[in-house]
Amino acid sequence: SQSELDYPFKLLEYLNGFRISKAIFSACELGLFDLLLQSQKSLNAAEVAQKLGTSEDGIERLLDVLVAIEIVDVEVVHGTAHYSSTDVANLYLAKTSPKSLHDLIIYNSQTIYPLWNNLVDAVRDGKNQNEKTFGLPSEEIFSAIYRSEEEMLKFMGLMNSTWAIDGHDIVTAFDLSRFKSIIDLGGCSGALARELAKEYPSSTVTVLDLPAVVQTAQQHFAQQDDTIAFQEGDFFEGEIPPADLYILARIIHDWKEEKNLKLLRKIHTACHPGGGVLIAEALLFENRRGPTTVQMFSLNMLVQTEGKEHPPSHYTRLLTDAGFRDVQVCRTGKSYDAILALK
Ligand code: SAM
């Protein structure tokens, strides 16, 4: 095989990575995958252009890229290309699919992408770029994330969409049936809480989040006959209600060590004897040499928050310092992993 020194194939592919992401993001933002899903027949570029209100030349080039990366199918009839969706695009990219990653893509394209434009400064300064990117103070992470109603909705959509594909693995990583009262601290739109309620119907599941988040969750993400309850609160400044099990999903990675330890100690005090805490995070390997996606998440935390991603030993130490015992780690093999510790 040819060496990378003879010709830098792999390097060039990496350098092109942002174009691949942006091509998929743009197709999503234009509504291409929804159109292809809803269309009864395959469509040529002129038809797609007319329905989406784009230029024909532009959409044809975009469609051809999506064909090349196997997200769209093509069939050429009498010299004209007819495009149709693939099963993967229908399942994960169309807005209406229950497993849709649409909201994750919109957030990556419209919020994360501009932040990563300032990655050089983030690395140089060792801190988030909310100030440079959005003109908001870098210490108030969630004031930046929730800087408008629209941004709050987009962020909540992002949080929501992960659990459509990863939620089941997290709630079944351990048998949680003995925990009858469960509080999801910083549970956002309630997506993971609903997965818990589905798996453990004899437990009560409550989401505790900031007042504005709870209000938006109830307005925009509530379901008919909802299986979960919401409670407005502040896990740093306010009371943590007693419960058998606390969920901390993607919370620890947002904050500095001292705040996490303070939070875990507070949880330990509130927790019923024999209860516990379940942490859901993307775990680094112990030597931090991977997985690459988690290393990328950690860079993302640098650009957007005050936290980082960690290997399992870090969580074990934090939990033990806070008074928890019997720490168990479950790697799911997907994006997020689970850690259970008992009081
Ligand atoms: N647990 C959710 C998930 O994994 O999808 C959301 C994770 S998100 C990164 C962090 C959550 O913590 C947000 O929903 C945010 O509103 C909430 N949060 C931040 N500060 C908080 C505080 N002081 N009290 C309660 N919730 C807070």
mmCIF file of C-alpha atoms and ligand atoms in Angstrom:
data_model
loop_
_atom_site.group_PDB
_atom_site.id
_atom_site.type_symbol
_atom_site.label_atom_id
_atom_site.label_comp_id
_atom_site.label_asym_id
_atom_site.label_seq_id
_atom_site.Cartn_x
_atom_site.Cartn_y
_atom_site.Cartn_z
ATOM 1 C CA SER A 1 0.000 0.000 0.000
ATOM 2 C CA GLN A 2 1.103 3.517 -0.722
ATOM 3 C CA SER A 3 2.518 5.423 2.196
ATOM 4 C CA GLU A 4 1.035 8.705 3.377
ATOM 5 C CA LEU A 5 4.468 10.211 2.622
ATOM 6 C CA ASP A 6 4.166 9.301 -1.073
ATOM 7 C CA TYR A 7 0.787 11.009 -1.229
ATOM 8 C CA PRO A 8 -1.225 12.353 1.784
ATOM 9 C CA PHE A 9 -4.556 10.622 1.046
ATOM 10 C CA LYS A 10 -5.700 10.431 4.646
ATOM 11 C CA LEU A 11 -4.577 13.938 5.480
ATOM 12 C CA LEU A 12 -6.443 15.368 2.502
ATOM 13 C CA GLU A 13 -9.577 13.507 3.522
ATOM 14 C CA TYR A 14 -9.369 15.005 7.013
ATOM 15 C CA LEU A 15 -8.850 18.493 5.591
ATOM 16 C CA ASN A 16 -12.037 18.032 3.594
ATOM 17 C CA GLY A 17 -14.034 16.954 6.646
ATOM 18 C CA PHE A 18 -15.710 20.296 7.250
ATOM 19 C CA ARG A 19 -17.052 20.335 3.702
ATOM 20 C CA ILE A 20 -18.682 16.951 4.171
ATOM 21 C CA SER A 21 -20.311 18.091 7.418
ATOM 22 C CA LYS A 22 -21.512 21.342 5.885
ATOM 23 C CA ALA A 23 -22.937 19.588 2.816
ATOM 24 C CA ILE A 24 -25.093 17.364 5.029
ATOM 25 C CA PHE A 25 -26.019 20.266 7.343
ATOM 26 C CA SER A 26 -27.048 22.440 4.375
ATOM 27 C CA ALA A 27 -29.169 19.704 2.810
ATOM 28 C CA CYS A 28 -30.945 19.375 6.175
ATOM 29 C CA GLU A 29 -31.465 23.114 6.501
ATOM 30 C CA LEU A 30 -32.879 23.267 2.973
ATOM 31 C CA GLY A 31 -35.358 20.490 3.791
ATOM 32 C CA LEU A 32 -33.982 18.137 1.136
ATOM 33 C CA PHE A 33 -34.357 14.939 3.163
ATOM 34 C CA ASP A 34 -37.954 15.764 4.101
ATOM 35 C CA LEU A 35 -38.780 16.387 0.442
ATOM 36 C CA LEU A 36 -37.169 13.122 -0.685
ATOM 37 C CA LEU A 37 -38.978 11.184 2.070
ATOM 38 C CA GLN A 38 -42.366 12.663 1.205
ATOM 39 C CA SER A 39 -41.971 12.369 -2.552
ATOM 40 C CA GLN A 40 -43.617 9.266 -4.005
ATOM 41 C CA LYS A 41 -41.120 9.082 -6.875
ATOM 42 C CA SER A 42 -37.502 9.984 -7.460
ATOM 43 C CA LEU A 43 -36.897 13.600 -8.490
ATOM 44 C CA ASN A 44 -34.516 15.270 -10.914
ATOM 45 C CA ALA A 45 -32.480 18.349 -9.958
ATOM 46 C CA ALA A 46 -34.929 20.740 -11.659
ATOM 47 C CA GLU A 47 -37.839 19.307 -9.675
ATOM 48 C CA VAL A 48 -35.914 19.455 -6.387
ATOM 49 C CA ALA A 49 -34.826 23.051 -7.160
ATOM 50 C CA GLN A 50 -38.402 24.078 -7.896
ATOM 51 C CA LYS A 51 -39.811 22.466 -4.723
ATOM 52 C CA LEU A 52 -37.092 23.805 -2.398
ATOM 53 C CA GLY A 53 -36.785 27.201 -4.069
ATOM 54 C CA THR A 54 -33.082 26.830 -4.871
ATOM 55 C CA SER A 55 -30.940 27.227 -7.959
ATOM 56 C CA GLU A 56 -30.880 24.104 -10.119
ATOM 57 C CA ASP A 57 -27.106 24.174 -10.526
ATOM 58 C CA GLY A 58 -26.506 24.551 -6.787
ATOM 59 C CA ILE A 59 -28.828 21.763 -5.732
ATOM 60 C CA GLU A 60 -27.476 19.441 -8.430
ATOM 61 C CA ARG A 61 -23.916 19.812 -7.137
ATOM 62 C CA LEU A 62 -25.103 19.273 -3.575
ATOM 63 C CA LEU A 63 -27.139 16.204 -4.567
ATOM 64 C CA ASP A 64 -24.142 14.718 -6.393
ATOM 65 C CA VAL A 65 -21.987 15.088 -3.282
ATOM 66 C CA LEU A 66 -24.669 13.388 -1.212
ATOM 67 C CA VAL A 67 -24.765 10.548 -3.760
ATOM 68 C CA ALA A 68 -20.989 10.184 -3.534
ATOM 69 C CA ILE A 69 -21.111 9.839 0.253
ATOM 70 C CA GLU A 70 -24.045 7.389 -0.051
ATOM 71 C CA ILE A 71 -26.700 9.476 1.677
ATOM 72 C CA VAL A 72 -28.795 9.907 -1.483
ATOM 73 C CA ASP A 73 -29.438 7.336 -4.251
ATOM 74 C CA VAL A 74 -29.335 8.142 -7.946
ATOM 75 C CA GLU A 75 -30.648 6.495 -11.083
ATOM 76 C CA VAL A 76 -29.926 7.900 -14.533
ATOM 77 C CA VAL A 77 -32.810 7.606 -17.017
ATOM 78 C CA HIS A 78 -32.263 8.855 -20.598
ATOM 79 C CA GLY A 79 -29.325 10.930 -19.420
ATOM 80 C CA THR A 80 -31.190 12.630 -16.542
ATOM 81 C CA ALA A 81 -30.258 11.897 -12.929
ATOM 82 C CA HIS A 82 -33.199 11.021 -10.666
ATOM 83 C CA TYR A 83 -32.522 11.296 -6.950
ATOM 84 C CA SER A 84 -34.168 9.446 -4.085
ATOM 85 C CA SER A 85 -33.557 9.000 -0.394
ATOM 86 C CA THR A 86 -31.648 6.154 1.237
ATOM 87 C CA ASP A 87 -33.018 4.292 4.279
ATOM 88 C CA VAL A 88 -30.367 5.970 6.453
ATOM 89 C CA ALA A 89 -31.441 9.449 5.337
ATOM 90 C CA ASN A 90 -35.118 8.624 5.897
ATOM 91 C CA LEU A 91 -34.445 7.287 9.383
ATOM 92 C CA TYR A 92 -31.891 9.790 10.699
ATOM 93 C CA LEU A 93 -32.029 12.922 8.560
ATOM 94 C CA ALA A 94 -35.709 13.517 7.779
ATOM 95 C CA LYS A 95 -37.331 15.775 10.377
ATOM 96 C CA THR A 96 -40.387 13.590 11.010
ATOM 97 C CA SER A 97 -38.593 10.343 11.834
ATOM 98 C CA PRO A 98 -38.684 9.373 15.535
ATOM 99 C CA LYS A 99 -34.910 8.815 15.344
ATOM 100 C CA SER A 100 -34.250 12.090 13.543
ATOM 101 C CA LEU A 101 -30.922 13.840 14.097
ATOM 102 C CA HIS A 102 -32.296 16.965 12.424
ATOM 103 C CA ASP A 103 -32.153 19.125 15.581
ATOM 104 C CA LEU A 104 -28.621 17.935 16.362
ATOM 105 C CA ILE A 105 -27.563 18.915 12.852
ATOM 106 C CA ILE A 106 -29.208 22.355 13.035
ATOM 107 C CA TYR A 107 -27.422 23.086 16.329
ATOM 108 C CA ASN A 108 -24.081 21.905 15.003
ATOM 109 C CA SER A 109 -24.457 23.968 11.857
ATOM 110 C CA GLN A 110 -25.769 27.188 13.365
ATOM 111 C CA THR A 111 -24.185 27.336 16.839
ATOM 112 C CA ILE A 112 -21.269 24.900 17.159
ATOM 113 C CA TYR A 113 -19.815 25.739 13.765
ATOM 114 C CA PRO A 114 -19.419 29.477 14.523
ATOM 115 C CA LEU A 115 -17.926 28.610 17.929
ATOM 116 C CA TRP A 116 -15.369 26.288 16.328
ATOM 117 C CA ASN A 117 -14.404 29.160 14.075
ATOM 118 C CA ASN A 118 -12.706 30.474 17.232
ATOM 119 C CA LEU A 119 -10.973 27.221 18.176
ATOM 120 C CA VAL A 120 -7.557 28.866 17.834
ATOM 121 C CA ASP A 121 -8.461 31.363 20.567
ATOM 122 C CA ALA A 122 -10.063 28.678 22.710
ATOM 123 C CA VAL A 123 -6.852 26.651 22.659
ATOM 124 C CA ARG A 124 -4.689 29.728 23.171
ATOM 125 C CA ASP A 125 -6.740 31.098 26.101
ATOM 126 C CA GLY A 126 -7.851 27.729 27.497
ATOM 127 C CA LYS A 127 -11.427 28.926 27.774
ATOM 128 C CA ASN A 128 -14.744 29.070 25.973
ATOM 129 C CA GLN A 129 -15.397 31.485 23.151
ATOM 130 C CA ASN A 130 -18.912 32.647 24.011
ATOM 131 C CA GLU A 131 -17.675 36.207 24.369
ATOM 132 C CA LYS A 132 -15.859 36.375 21.062
ATOM 133 C CA THR A 133 -18.518 34.435 19.141
ATOM 134 C CA PHE A 134 -21.722 35.806 20.650
ATOM 135 C CA GLY A 135 -20.632 38.751 22.840
ATOM 136 C CA LEU A 136 -21.692 36.995 26.049
ATOM 137 C CA PRO A 137 -19.704 36.532 29.277
ATOM 138 C CA SER A 138 -17.680 33.327 29.267
ATOM 139 C CA GLU A 139 -18.452 32.485 32.930
ATOM 140 C CA GLU A 140 -22.190 32.271 32.425
ATOM 141 C CA ILE A 141 -22.327 29.215 30.246
ATOM 142 C CA PHE A 142 -26.070 28.745 30.209
ATOM 143 C CA SER A 143 -26.832 32.449 29.733
ATOM 144 C CA ALA A 144 -24.861 32.089 26.517
ATOM 145 C CA ILE A 145 -26.490 28.800 25.516
ATOM 146 C CA TYR A 146 -29.957 30.218 26.297
ATOM 147 C CA ARG A 147 -29.266 33.690 24.886
ATOM 148 C CA SER A 148 -32.636 33.826 23.099
ATOM 149 C CA GLU A 149 -35.850 31.835 23.065
ATOM 150 C CA GLU A 150 -34.904 30.481 19.651
ATOM 151 C CA GLU A 151 -31.482 29.346 20.909
ATOM 152 C CA MET A 152 -33.050 27.692 23.942
ATOM 153 C CA LEU A 153 -35.400 25.739 21.672
ATOM 154 C CA LYS A 154 -32.529 24.728 19.398
ATOM 155 C CA PHE A 155 -30.375 23.571 22.307
ATOM 156 C CA MET A 156 -33.246 21.612 23.812
ATOM 157 C CA GLY A 157 -33.858 20.027 20.409
ATOM 158 C CA LEU A 158 -30.197 19.005 20.297
ATOM 159 C CA MET A 159 -30.373 17.450 23.775
ATOM 160 C CA ASN A 160 -33.626 15.737 22.870
ATOM 161 C CA SER A 161 -32.409 14.143 19.661
ATOM 162 C CA THR A 162 -29.470 12.260 21.221
ATOM 163 C CA TRP A 163 -31.680 10.198 23.487
ATOM 164 C CA ALA A 164 -33.824 9.033 20.579
ATOM 165 C CA ILE A 165 -30.835 6.944 19.498
ATOM 166 C CA ASP A 166 -28.813 6.545 22.737
ATOM 167 C CA GLY A 167 -31.434 6.682 25.499
ATOM 168 C CA HIS A 168 -32.364 3.011 25.586
ATOM 169 C CA ASP A 169 -28.754 1.864 26.068
ATOM 170 C CA ILE A 170 -28.299 4.307 28.950
ATOM 171 C CA VAL A 171 -31.436 3.347 30.863
ATOM 172 C CA THR A 172 -30.741 -0.387 30.437
ATOM 173 C CA ALA A 173 -26.987 -0.249 31.177
ATOM 174 C CA PHE A 174 -27.936 -1.267 34.753
ATOM 175 C CA ASP A 175 -31.115 -2.694 36.253
ATOM 176 C CA LEU A 176 -32.623 0.413 37.866
ATOM 177 C CA SER A 177 -35.980 -1.135 38.794
ATOM 178 C CA ARG A 178 -35.316 -0.990 42.552
ATOM 179 C CA PHE A 179 -35.154 2.817 42.462
ATOM 180 C CA LYS A 180 -38.764 3.938 42.885
ATOM 181 C CA SER A 181 -38.252 7.709 42.789
ATOM 182 C CA ILE A 182 -35.920 9.085 40.133
ATOM 183 C CA ILE A 183 -34.925 12.722 39.576
ATOM 184 C CA ASP A 184 -33.183 13.717 36.369
ATOM 185 C CA LEU A 185 -31.136 16.761 37.423
ATOM 186 C CA GLY A 186 -30.759 19.143 34.475
ATOM 187 C CA GLY A 187 -33.075 16.827 32.558
ATOM 188 C CA CYS A 188 -33.839 19.484 29.935
ATOM 189 C CA SER A 189 -36.643 18.486 27.527
ATOM 190 C CA GLY A 190 -37.267 15.203 29.367
ATOM 191 C CA ALA A 191 -36.203 12.819 26.596
ATOM 192 C CA LEU A 192 -34.009 10.593 28.781
ATOM 193 C CA ALA A 193 -36.550 10.778 31.630
ATOM 194 C CA ARG A 194 -39.238 9.430 29.269
ATOM 195 C CA GLU A 195 -36.947 6.539 28.302
ATOM 196 C CA LEU A 196 -36.553 5.779 32.029
ATOM 197 C CA ALA A 197 -40.304 5.940 32.633
ATOM 198 C CA LYS A 198 -40.894 3.584 29.694
ATOM 199 C CA GLU A 199 -38.352 1.043 30.954
ATOM 200 C CA TYR A 200 -39.340 1.300 34.648
ATOM 201 C CA PRO A 201 -43.104 1.962 34.695
ATOM 202 C CA SER A 202 -43.375 1.436 38.446
ATOM 203 C CA SER A 203 -40.934 4.279 39.198
ATOM 204 C CA THR A 204 -41.800 7.981 39.243
ATOM 205 C CA VAL A 205 -39.502 10.131 37.129
ATOM 206 C CA THR A 206 -39.130 13.884 37.629
ATOM 207 C CA VAL A 207 -37.063 16.334 35.606
ATOM 208 C CA LEU A 208 -35.537 19.186 37.591
ATOM 209 C CA ASP A 209 -34.193 22.065 35.513
ATOM 210 C CA LEU A 210 -34.004 25.861 35.491
ATOM 211 C CA PRO A 211 -37.469 27.540 35.484
ATOM 212 C CA ALA A 212 -37.253 28.847 31.907
ATOM 213 C CA VAL A 213 -36.158 25.413 30.655
ATOM 214 C CA VAL A 214 -39.010 23.638 32.439
ATOM 215 C CA GLN A 215 -41.503 26.118 30.988
ATOM 216 C CA THR A 216 -40.144 25.621 27.473
ATOM 217 C CA ALA A 217 -40.101 21.839 27.937
ATOM 218 C CA GLN A 218 -43.749 21.864 28.945
ATOM 219 C CA GLN A 219 -44.702 24.178 26.099
ATOM 220 C CA HIS A 220 -42.754 22.547 23.283
ATOM 221 C CA PHE A 221 -41.690 19.025 24.251
ATOM 222 C CA ALA A 222 -44.611 17.760 26.386
ATOM 223 C CA GLN A 223 -46.381 14.635 25.224
ATOM 224 C CA GLN A 224 -49.972 13.532 25.576
ATOM 225 C CA ASP A 225 -50.401 11.460 28.754
ATOM 226 C CA ASP A 226 -46.845 12.391 29.693
ATOM 227 C CA THR A 227 -45.182 9.780 31.896
ATOM 228 C CA ILE A 228 -42.874 12.241 33.676
ATOM 229 C CA ALA A 229 -43.205 15.257 35.970
ATOM 230 C CA PHE A 230 -41.271 18.539 35.882
ATOM 231 C CA GLN A 231 -39.944 20.626 38.729
ATOM 232 C CA GLU A 232 -38.362 24.066 38.477
ATOM 233 C CA GLY A 233 -35.138 24.433 40.426
ATOM 234 C CA ASP A 234 -31.434 25.163 40.493
ATOM 235 C CA PHE A 235 -29.128 22.293 41.405
ATOM 236 C CA PHE A 236 -26.304 24.617 42.474
ATOM 237 C CA GLU A 237 -28.200 27.329 44.345
ATOM 238 C CA GLY A 238 -31.427 25.588 45.399
ATOM 239 C CA GLU A 239 -32.624 22.480 47.225
ATOM 240 C CA ILE A 240 -32.167 19.022 45.793
ATOM 241 C CA PRO A 241 -35.333 17.052 46.646
ATOM 242 C CA PRO A 242 -34.928 13.579 48.218
ATOM 243 C CA ALA A 243 -35.053 10.581 45.853
ATOM 244 C CA ASP A 244 -33.799 7.011 45.358
ATOM 245 C CA LEU A 245 -31.882 7.740 42.170
ATOM 246 C CA TYR A 246 -30.467 10.889 40.587
ATOM 247 C CA ILE A 247 -29.586 11.106 36.919
ATOM 248 C CA LEU A 248 -26.756 13.397 35.812
ATOM 249 C CA ALA A 249 -26.681 13.162 32.034
ATOM 250 C CA ARG A 250 -24.121 15.387 30.349
ATOM 251 C CA ILE A 251 -23.946 17.621 33.442
ATOM 252 C CA ILE A 252 -20.503 16.867 34.899
ATOM 253 C CA HIS A 253 -18.777 17.593 31.579
ATOM 254 C CA ASP A 254 -20.083 21.196 31.626
ATOM 255 C CA TRP A 255 -18.419 22.310 34.865
ATOM 256 C CA LYS A 256 -15.170 22.741 36.742
ATOM 257 C CA GLU A 257 -14.082 20.113 39.256
ATOM 258 C CA GLU A 258 -15.041 22.116 42.414
ATOM 259 C CA LYS A 259 -18.599 22.682 41.215
ATOM 260 C CA ASN A 260 -19.025 19.015 40.317
ATOM 261 C CA LEU A 261 -17.787 17.882 43.694
ATOM 262 C CA LYS A 262 -20.095 20.346 45.461
ATOM 263 C CA LEU A 263 -23.027 19.110 43.369
ATOM 264 C CA LEU A 264 -22.274 15.429 44.016
ATOM 265 C CA ARG A 265 -21.942 16.067 47.779
ATOM 266 C CA LYS A 266 -25.316 17.816 47.766
ATOM 267 C CA ILE A 267 -26.841 14.883 45.921
ATOM 268 C CA HIS A 268 -25.283 12.443 48.371
ATOM 269 C CA THR A 269 -26.879 14.312 51.291
ATOM 270 C CA ALA A 270 -30.327 14.386 49.636
ATOM 271 C CA CYS A 271 -30.197 10.752 48.463
ATOM 272 C CA HIS A 272 -32.228 8.074 50.314
ATOM 273 C CA PRO A 273 -30.027 5.408 51.978
ATOM 274 C CA GLY A 274 -29.411 2.612 49.468
ATOM 275 C CA GLY A 275 -30.111 5.029 46.650
ATOM 276 C CA GLY A 276 -27.661 6.151 44.028
ATOM 277 C CA VAL A 277 -26.616 8.330 41.141
ATOM 278 C CA LEU A 278 -26.421 7.445 37.459
ATOM 279 C CA ILE A 279 -24.021 9.484 35.345
ATOM 280 C CA ALA A 280 -24.383 9.468 31.558
ATOM 281 C CA GLU A 281 -21.370 10.846 29.722
ATOM 282 C CA ALA A 282 -19.137 9.986 26.782
ATOM 283 C CA LEU A 283 -16.126 8.290 28.392
ATOM 284 C CA LEU A 284 -12.552 8.715 27.245
ATOM 285 C CA PHE A 285 -10.246 5.719 27.321
ATOM 286 C CA GLU A 286 -8.238 5.632 30.535
ATOM 287 C CA ASN A 287 -5.081 6.765 28.654
ATOM 288 C CA ARG A 288 -7.100 9.483 26.800
ATOM 289 C CA ARG A 289 -6.008 8.088 23.377
ATOM 290 C CA GLY A 290 -9.592 7.851 22.198
ATOM 291 C CA PRO A 291 -12.349 7.387 21.210
ATOM 292 C CA THR A 292 -11.791 10.203 18.681
ATOM 293 C CA THR A 293 -15.411 11.365 18.930
ATOM 294 C CA VAL A 294 -15.033 11.800 22.701
ATOM 295 C CA GLN A 295 -11.755 13.691 22.269
ATOM 296 C CA MET A 296 -13.692 15.932 19.856
ATOM 297 C CA PHE A 297 -16.471 16.389 22.450
ATOM 298 C CA SER A 298 -13.811 17.460 24.928
ATOM 299 C CA LEU A 299 -12.510 20.117 22.521
ATOM 300 C CA ASN A 300 -16.120 21.150 22.065
ATOM 301 C CA MET A 301 -16.482 21.559 25.826
ATOM 302 C CA LEU A 302 -13.416 23.810 25.740
ATOM 303 C CA VAL A 303 -14.997 26.046 23.111
ATOM 304 C CA GLN A 304 -18.452 26.216 24.721
ATOM 305 C CA THR A 305 -18.305 25.462 28.482
ATOM 306 C CA GLU A 306 -15.935 25.332 31.463
ATOM 307 C CA GLY A 307 -15.765 21.512 31.527
ATOM 308 C CA LYS A 308 -14.227 18.604 29.638
ATOM 309 C CA GLU A 309 -14.652 14.890 28.972
ATOM 310 C CA HIS A 310 -12.985 12.414 31.323
ATOM 311 C CA PRO A 311 -11.943 8.766 31.591
ATOM 312 C CA PRO A 312 -13.838 6.483 34.032
ATOM 313 C CA SER A 313 -11.262 6.852 36.844
ATOM 314 C CA HIS A 314 -12.053 10.571 37.103
ATOM 315 C CA TYR A 315 -15.747 9.896 37.726
ATOM 316 C CA THR A 316 -14.927 7.107 40.176
ATOM 317 C CA ARG A 317 -12.729 9.461 42.164
ATOM 318 C CA LEU A 318 -15.302 12.304 42.160
ATOM 319 C CA LEU A 319 -18.060 9.941 43.268
ATOM 320 C CA THR A 320 -15.927 8.386 45.987
ATOM 321 C CA ASP A 321 -14.849 11.835 47.237
ATOM 322 C CA ALA A 322 -18.524 12.806 47.431
ATOM 323 C CA GLY A 323 -19.258 9.764 49.608
ATOM 324 C CA PHE A 324 -20.661 7.293 47.065
ATOM 325 C CA ARG A 325 -19.485 3.651 46.891
ATOM 326 C CA ASP A 326 -19.712 0.603 44.605
ATOM 327 C CA VAL A 327 -19.022 2.560 41.421
ATOM 328 C CA GLN A 328 -19.811 0.520 38.303
ATOM 329 C CA VAL A 329 -18.920 1.593 34.770
ATOM 330 C CA CYS A 330 -20.743 0.402 31.649
ATOM 331 C CA ARG A 331 -19.362 1.253 28.226
ATOM 332 C CA THR A 332 -22.219 0.940 25.745
ATOM 333 C CA GLY A 333 -20.018 1.004 22.618
ATOM 334 C CA LYS A 334 -22.144 3.897 21.296
ATOM 335 C CA SER A 335 -21.807 7.650 21.894
ATOM 336 C CA TYR A 336 -22.690 7.729 25.608
ATOM 337 C CA ASP A 337 -21.749 5.500 28.543
ATOM 338 C CA ALA A 338 -23.194 4.994 32.022
ATOM 339 C CA ILE A 339 -21.770 4.997 35.555
ATOM 340 C CA LEU A 340 -23.772 3.914 38.596
ATOM 341 C CA ALA A 341 -22.744 4.592 42.206
ATOM 342 C CA LEU A 342 -24.576 3.873 45.462
ATOM 343 C CA LYS A 343 -25.013 5.690 48.760
HETATM 344 N N1 SAM B 1 -29.417 16.078 30.906
HETATM 345 C C1 SAM B 1 -29.813 16.577 29.608
HETATM 346 C C2 SAM B 1 -29.338 15.667 28.503
HETATM 347 O O1 SAM B 1 -28.362 14.941 28.684
HETATM 348 O O2 SAM B 1 -29.963 15.683 27.427
HETATM 349 C C3 SAM B 1 -29.332 18.000 29.352
HETATM 350 C C4 SAM B 1 -27.843 18.206 29.441
HETATM 351 S S1 SAM B 1 -27.378 19.894 29.153
HETATM 352 C C5 SAM B 1 -25.713 19.752 28.624
HETATM 353 C C6 SAM B 1 -27.245 20.580 30.770
HETATM 354 C C7 SAM B 1 -28.594 20.834 31.444
HETATM 355 O O3 SAM B 1 -28.372 21.362 32.757
HETATM 356 C C8 SAM B 1 -29.461 21.827 30.722
HETATM 357 O O4 SAM B 1 -30.748 21.305 30.558
HETATM 358 C C9 SAM B 1 -29.472 23.039 31.649
HETATM 359 O O5 SAM B 1 -30.650 23.791 31.548
HETATM 360 C C10 SAM B 1 -29.313 22.385 32.981
HETATM 361 N N2 SAM B 1 -28.796 23.281 34.020
HETATM 362 C C11 SAM B 1 -27.733 24.117 33.921
HETATM 363 N N3 SAM B 1 -27.530 24.755 35.092
HETATM 364 C C12 SAM B 1 -28.480 24.292 35.943
HETATM 365 C C13 SAM B 1 -28.789 24.573 37.303
HETATM 366 N N4 SAM B 1 -28.062 25.454 38.001
HETATM 367 N N5 SAM B 1 -29.831 23.920 37.875
HETATM 368 C C14 SAM B 1 -30.561 23.015 37.152
HETATM 369 N N6 SAM B 1 -30.308 22.722 35.867
HETATM 370 C C15 SAM B 1 -29.283 23.353 35.267
#
